Each structure stands twice: as structure tokens, then as C-alpha cells.
Coordinates of C-alpha atoms in Angstrom, one line a residue:
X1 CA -13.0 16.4 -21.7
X2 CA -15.7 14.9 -19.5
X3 CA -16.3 15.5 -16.0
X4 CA -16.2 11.8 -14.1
X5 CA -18.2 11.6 -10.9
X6 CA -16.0 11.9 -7.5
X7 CA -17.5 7.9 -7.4
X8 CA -15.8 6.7 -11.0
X9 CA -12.2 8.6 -10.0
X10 CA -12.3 6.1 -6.8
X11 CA -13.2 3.3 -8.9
X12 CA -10.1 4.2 -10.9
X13 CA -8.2 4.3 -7.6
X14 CA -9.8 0.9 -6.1
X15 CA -8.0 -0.7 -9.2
X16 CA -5.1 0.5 -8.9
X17 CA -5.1 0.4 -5.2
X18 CA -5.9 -3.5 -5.8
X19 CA -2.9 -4.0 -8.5
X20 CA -0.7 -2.7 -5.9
X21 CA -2.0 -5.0 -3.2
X22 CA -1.9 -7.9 -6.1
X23 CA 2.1 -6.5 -6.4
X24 CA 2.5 -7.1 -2.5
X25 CA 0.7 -10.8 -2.6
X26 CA 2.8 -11.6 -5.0
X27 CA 6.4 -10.6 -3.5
X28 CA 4.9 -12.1 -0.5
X29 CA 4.7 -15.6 -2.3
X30 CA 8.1 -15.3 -4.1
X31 CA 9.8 -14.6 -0.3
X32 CA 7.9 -17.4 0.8
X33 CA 9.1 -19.9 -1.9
X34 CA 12.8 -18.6 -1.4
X35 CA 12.3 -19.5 2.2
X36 CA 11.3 -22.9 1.3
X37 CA 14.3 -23.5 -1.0
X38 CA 16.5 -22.3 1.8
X39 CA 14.8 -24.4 4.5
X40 CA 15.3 -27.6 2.0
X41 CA 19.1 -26.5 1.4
X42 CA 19.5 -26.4 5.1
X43 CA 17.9 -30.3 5.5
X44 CA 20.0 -31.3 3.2
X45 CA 22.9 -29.8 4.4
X46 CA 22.4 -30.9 8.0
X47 CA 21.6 -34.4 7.0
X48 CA 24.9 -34.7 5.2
X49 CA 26.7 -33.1 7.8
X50 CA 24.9 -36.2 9.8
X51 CA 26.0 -38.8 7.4
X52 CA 28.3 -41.8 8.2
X53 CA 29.8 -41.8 4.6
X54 CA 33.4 -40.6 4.3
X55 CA 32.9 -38.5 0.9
X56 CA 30.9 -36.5 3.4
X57 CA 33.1 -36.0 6.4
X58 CA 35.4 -35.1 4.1
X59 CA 33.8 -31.9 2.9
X60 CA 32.2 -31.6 6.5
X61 CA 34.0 -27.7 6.9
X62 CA 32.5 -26.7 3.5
X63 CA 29.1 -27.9 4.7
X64 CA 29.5 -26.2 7.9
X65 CA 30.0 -23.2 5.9
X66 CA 26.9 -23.3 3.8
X67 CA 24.7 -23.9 6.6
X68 CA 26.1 -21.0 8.3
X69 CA 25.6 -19.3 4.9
X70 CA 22.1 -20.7 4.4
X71 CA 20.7 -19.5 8.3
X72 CA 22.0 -16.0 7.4
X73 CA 19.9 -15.9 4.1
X74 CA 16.9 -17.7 6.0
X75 CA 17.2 -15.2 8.5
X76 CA 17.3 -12.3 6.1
X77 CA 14.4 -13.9 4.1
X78 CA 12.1 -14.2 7.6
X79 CA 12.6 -10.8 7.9
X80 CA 11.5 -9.9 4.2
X81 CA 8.8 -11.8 4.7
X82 CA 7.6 -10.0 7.4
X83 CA 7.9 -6.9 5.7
X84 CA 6.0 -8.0 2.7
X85 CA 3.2 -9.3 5.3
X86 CA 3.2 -5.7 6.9
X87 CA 3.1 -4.1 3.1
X88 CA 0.5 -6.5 2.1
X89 CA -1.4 -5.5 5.4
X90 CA -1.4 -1.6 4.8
X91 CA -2.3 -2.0 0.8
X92 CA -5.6 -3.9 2.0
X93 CA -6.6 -1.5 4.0
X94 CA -6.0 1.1 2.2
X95 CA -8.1 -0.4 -0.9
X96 CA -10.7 -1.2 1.7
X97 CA -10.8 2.3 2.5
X98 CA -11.0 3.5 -0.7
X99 CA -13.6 1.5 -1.8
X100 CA -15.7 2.0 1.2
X101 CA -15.5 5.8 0.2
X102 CA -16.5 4.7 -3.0
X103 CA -19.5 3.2 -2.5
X104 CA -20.1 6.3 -0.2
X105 CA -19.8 8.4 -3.2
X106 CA -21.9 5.8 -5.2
X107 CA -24.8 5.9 -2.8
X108 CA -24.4 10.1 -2.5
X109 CA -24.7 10.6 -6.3
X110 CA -28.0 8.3 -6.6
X111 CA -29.5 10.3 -4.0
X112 CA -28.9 13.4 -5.3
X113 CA -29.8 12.0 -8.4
X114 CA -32.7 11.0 -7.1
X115 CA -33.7 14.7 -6.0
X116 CA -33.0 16.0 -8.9
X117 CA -35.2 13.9 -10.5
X118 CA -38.2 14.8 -7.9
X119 CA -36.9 18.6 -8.2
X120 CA -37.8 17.8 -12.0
X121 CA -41.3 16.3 -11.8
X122 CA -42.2 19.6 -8.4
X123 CA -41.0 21.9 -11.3
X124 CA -42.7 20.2 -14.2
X125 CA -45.7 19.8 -12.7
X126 CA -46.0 24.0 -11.5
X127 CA -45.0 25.0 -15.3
X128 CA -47.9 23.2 -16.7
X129 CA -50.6 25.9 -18.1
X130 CA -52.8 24.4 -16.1
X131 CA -51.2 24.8 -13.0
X132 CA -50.3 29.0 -14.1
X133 CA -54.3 29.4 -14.1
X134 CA -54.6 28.4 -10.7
X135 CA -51.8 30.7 -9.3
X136 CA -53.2 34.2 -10.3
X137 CA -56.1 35.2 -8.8

């Protein structure tokens, strides 16, 4: 089992944190596109409940209906919507978040790296022979 870096587990959680917000986009969309089928419905609705033709006054109770029916739906739909928008909203910023603290980590692990390695050349450099010869006196 390898050890993974405190900067590759929050890469692991970016991507999921970013499938999740992917998730929330696309409920977003789908309420979106229900709303727009619902608001179409309701034109056509209203226009026949507007019409001169008899075929239409004579189902005008029925229409009535269904566009009480369809501004109940678009109502619940609006508030889905806003829902989705809010859910969306908090899954960006947690992503952000976590990839900010990634790139944190990122930037923490070169510089220790970076030590290390200078550690490595202060070390290497007073275990030469040479070196041993002029530390005793």
C-alpha cells in the first residue's frame, strides 16, 4: 500500500467534488428545460382559451383547468430551480475550496522537497573525506 501525499488525496477529492457539481449543473438544466415545456403548455393554453373558434369554447373549463394545473407545476418547478441554483452554488465553492487547499498542499510538498534536497547536498558535502580532515584538529 503506498502512502499518497496530503496534495494527491485532494486531487482525488477535487474530482469528485467537481462530478458532484457536474451532477448539480446538470439537474439545474433538466429543471430548466421542464420550465420551458411548462411555460410553452401555458402559451398554448392561454392562446386557446383566447381563441374565437367554437371547438375551443367548448372545452374552455377543461383548459381552465390545465392552466391552473400548469402554474402549480411552474410554480413548483421555480422553486426547484432555485434550489438547484443554491446546490450548484455550495458545490462550487466547496470544489474551489478544495482545490485551493490543494494547490496549498502542492506548493508545501515542493518546498519541503526542496529542503530536503538542500539538507542532502549540506550533508553530502560534510561526509566527504575531504571535508572529515578538516574537522579534527
Amino acid at each position: 500500500m503506498t502512502d499518497k501525499t496530503r496534495s494527491e488525496k485532494l486531487k482525488r477529492l477535487v474530482a469528485v467534488q467537481r462530478h458532484l457539481e457536474q451532477m448539480a449543473e446538470y439537474d439545474l438544466a433538466e429543471t430548466s428545460r421542464q420550465r420551458t415545456e411548462v411555460n410553452q403548455s401555458i402559451d398554448n393554453v392561454v392562446t386557446a382559451l383566447g381563441s374565437l373558434d367554437p371547438v375551443h369554447r367548448a372545452f374552455s373549463q377543461s383548459y381552465a383547468d390545465r392552466f391552473e394545473r400548469l402554474s402549480t407545476k411552474d410554480k413548483q418547478l421555480t422553486g426547484m430551480q432555485q434550489l438547484h441554483e443554491m446546490r450548484l452554488q455550495r458545490e462550487r465553492a466547496k470544489g474551489d475550496r478544495l482545490e485551493e487547499g490543494m494547490k496549498e498542499a502542492l506548493e508545501a510538498e515542493r518546498r519541503e522537497a526542496d529542503d530536503n534536497a538542500v539538507y542532502d547536498v549540506i550533508d553530502q558535502k560534510f561526509a566527504t573525506p575531504a571535508s572529515s580532515k578538516l574537522q579534527k584538529p
